[in-house]
Coordinates of N, CA and C in Angstrom, one line a residue:
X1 N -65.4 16.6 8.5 CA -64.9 15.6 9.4 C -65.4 16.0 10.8
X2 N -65.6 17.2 11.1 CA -65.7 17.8 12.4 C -67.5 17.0 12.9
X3 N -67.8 17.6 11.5 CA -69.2 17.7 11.6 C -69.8 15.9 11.7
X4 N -69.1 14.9 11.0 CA -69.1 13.6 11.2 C -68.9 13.3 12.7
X5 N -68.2 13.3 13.1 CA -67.7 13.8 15.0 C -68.7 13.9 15.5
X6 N -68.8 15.3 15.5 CA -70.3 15.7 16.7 C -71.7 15.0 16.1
X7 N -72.1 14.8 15.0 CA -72.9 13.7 15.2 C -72.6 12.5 15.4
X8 N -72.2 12.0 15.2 CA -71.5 10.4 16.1 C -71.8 10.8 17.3
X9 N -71.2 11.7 18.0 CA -71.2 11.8 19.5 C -72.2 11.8 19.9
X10 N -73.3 12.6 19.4 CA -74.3 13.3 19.9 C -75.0 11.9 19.7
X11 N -75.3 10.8 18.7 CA -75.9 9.7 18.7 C -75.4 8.8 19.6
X12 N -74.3 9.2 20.1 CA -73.8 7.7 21.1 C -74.6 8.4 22.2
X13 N -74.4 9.5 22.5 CA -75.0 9.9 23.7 C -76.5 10.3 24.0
X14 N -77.1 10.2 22.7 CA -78.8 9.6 22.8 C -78.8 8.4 23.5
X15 N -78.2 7.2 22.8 CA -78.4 5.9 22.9 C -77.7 5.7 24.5
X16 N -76.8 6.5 24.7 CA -76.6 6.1 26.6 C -77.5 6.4 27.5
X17 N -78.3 8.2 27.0 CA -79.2 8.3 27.9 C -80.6 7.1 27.8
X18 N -80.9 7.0 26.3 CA -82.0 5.8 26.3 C -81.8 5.0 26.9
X19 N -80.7 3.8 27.1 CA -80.4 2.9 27.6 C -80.6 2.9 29.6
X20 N -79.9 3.8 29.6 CA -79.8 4.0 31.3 C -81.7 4.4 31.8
X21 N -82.3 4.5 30.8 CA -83.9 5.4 30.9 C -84.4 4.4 31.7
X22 N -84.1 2.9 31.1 CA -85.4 2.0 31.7 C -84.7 1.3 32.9
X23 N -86.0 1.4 33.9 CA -85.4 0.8 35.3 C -84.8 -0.9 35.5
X24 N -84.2 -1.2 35.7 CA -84.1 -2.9 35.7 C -85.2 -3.2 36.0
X25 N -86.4 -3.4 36.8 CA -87.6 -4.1 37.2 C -88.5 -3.6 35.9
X26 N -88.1 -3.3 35.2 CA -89.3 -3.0 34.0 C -88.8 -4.3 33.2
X27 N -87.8 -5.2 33.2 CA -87.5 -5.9 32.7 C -88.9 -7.2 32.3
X28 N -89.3 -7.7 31.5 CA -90.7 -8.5 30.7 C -89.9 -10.0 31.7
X29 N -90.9 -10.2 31.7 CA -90.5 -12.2 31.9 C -90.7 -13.1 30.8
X30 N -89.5 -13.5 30.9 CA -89.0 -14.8 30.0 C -89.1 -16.2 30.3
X31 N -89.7 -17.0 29.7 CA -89.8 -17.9 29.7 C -88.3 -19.3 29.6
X32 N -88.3 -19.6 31.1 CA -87.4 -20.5 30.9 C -87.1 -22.3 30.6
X33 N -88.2 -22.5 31.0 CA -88.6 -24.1 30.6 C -89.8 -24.6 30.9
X34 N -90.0 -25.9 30.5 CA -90.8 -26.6 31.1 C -90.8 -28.0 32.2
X35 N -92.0 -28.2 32.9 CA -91.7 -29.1 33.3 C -92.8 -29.8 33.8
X36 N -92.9 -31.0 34.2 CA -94.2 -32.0 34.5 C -94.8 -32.1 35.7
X37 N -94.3 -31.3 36.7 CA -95.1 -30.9 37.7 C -94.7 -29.4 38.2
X38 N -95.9 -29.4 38.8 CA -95.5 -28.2 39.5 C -94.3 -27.8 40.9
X39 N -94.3 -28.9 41.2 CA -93.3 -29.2 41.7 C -91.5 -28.6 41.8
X40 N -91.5 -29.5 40.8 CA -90.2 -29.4 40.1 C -90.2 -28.1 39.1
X41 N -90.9 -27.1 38.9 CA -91.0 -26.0 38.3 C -90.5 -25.2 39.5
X42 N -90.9 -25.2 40.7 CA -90.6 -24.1 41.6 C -89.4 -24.7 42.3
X43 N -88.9 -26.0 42.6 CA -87.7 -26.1 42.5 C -86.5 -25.3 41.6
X44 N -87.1 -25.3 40.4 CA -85.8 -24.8 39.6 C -85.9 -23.2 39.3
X45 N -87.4 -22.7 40.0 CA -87.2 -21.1 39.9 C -86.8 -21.1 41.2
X46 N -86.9 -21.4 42.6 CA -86.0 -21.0 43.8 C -84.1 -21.2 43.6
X47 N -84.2 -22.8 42.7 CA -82.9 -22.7 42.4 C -82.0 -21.0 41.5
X48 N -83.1 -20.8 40.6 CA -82.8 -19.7 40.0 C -82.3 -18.3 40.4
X49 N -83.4 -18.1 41.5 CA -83.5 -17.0 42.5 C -82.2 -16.6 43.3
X50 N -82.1 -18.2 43.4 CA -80.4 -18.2 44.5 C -79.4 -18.0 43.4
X51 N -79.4 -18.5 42.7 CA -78.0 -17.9 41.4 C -78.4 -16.5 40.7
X52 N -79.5 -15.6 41.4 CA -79.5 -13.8 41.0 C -80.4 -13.4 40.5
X53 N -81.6 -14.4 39.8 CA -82.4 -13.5 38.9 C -83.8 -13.3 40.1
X54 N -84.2 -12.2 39.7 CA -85.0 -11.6 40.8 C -86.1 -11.9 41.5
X55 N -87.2 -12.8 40.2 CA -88.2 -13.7 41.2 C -88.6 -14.5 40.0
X56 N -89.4 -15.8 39.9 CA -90.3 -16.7 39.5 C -91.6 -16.7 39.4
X57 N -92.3 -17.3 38.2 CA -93.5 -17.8 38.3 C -93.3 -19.0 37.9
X58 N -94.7 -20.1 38.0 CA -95.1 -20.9 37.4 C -96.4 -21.2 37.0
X59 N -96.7 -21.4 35.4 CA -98.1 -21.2 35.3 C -98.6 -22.5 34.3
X60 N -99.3 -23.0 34.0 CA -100.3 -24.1 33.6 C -100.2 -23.6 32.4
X61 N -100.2 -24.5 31.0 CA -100.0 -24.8 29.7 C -101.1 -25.7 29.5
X62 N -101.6 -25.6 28.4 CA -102.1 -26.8 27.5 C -101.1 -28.2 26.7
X63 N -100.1 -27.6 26.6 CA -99.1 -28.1 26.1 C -98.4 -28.9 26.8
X64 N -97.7 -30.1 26.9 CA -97.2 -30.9 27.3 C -95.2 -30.6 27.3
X65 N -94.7 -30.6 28.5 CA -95.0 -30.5 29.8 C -96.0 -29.1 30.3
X66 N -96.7 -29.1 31.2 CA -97.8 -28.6 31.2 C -97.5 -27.2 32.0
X67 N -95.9 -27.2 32.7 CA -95.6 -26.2 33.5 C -94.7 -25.2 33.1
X68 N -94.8 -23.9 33.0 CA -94.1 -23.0 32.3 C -93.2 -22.6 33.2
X69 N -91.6 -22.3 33.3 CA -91.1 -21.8 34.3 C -90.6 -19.9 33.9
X70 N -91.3 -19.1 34.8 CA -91.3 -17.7 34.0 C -90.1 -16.9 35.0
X71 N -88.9 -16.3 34.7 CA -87.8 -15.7 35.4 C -87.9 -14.2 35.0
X72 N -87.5 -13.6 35.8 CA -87.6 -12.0 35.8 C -85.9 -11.4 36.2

């Protein structure tokens, strides 16, 4: 029982130090929509920016709508 314990513990407390390891700015960009101009892409990443998330891109597709909106 003891020995069930301290490894539990010792695994939670790997996984806290892992967790805490990576900096928030290392965070990947996600893709949040599309849209038909560029325009209105950077509209809704400035909109974005103002409700917290850290910055925007917008980049050109083949695909229709042709504007990718990328949040960090």
């Amino acid at each position: 029982m003891r020995l069930r314990r301290a490894v539990i513990g010792v695994g939670i407390a790997i996984a806290a130090v892992c967790g805490m390891s990576v900096p928030a700015h290392a965070a990947d960009w996600k893709a949040y929509g599309r849209y038909t101009s560029k325009s209105k892409c950077i509209d809704a990443g400035q909109q974005y920016v103002r409700e917290g998330f850290n910055s925007y891109k917008c980049t050109e597709d083949l695909g229709y709508p042709p504007w990718i909106l990328w949040l960090k």
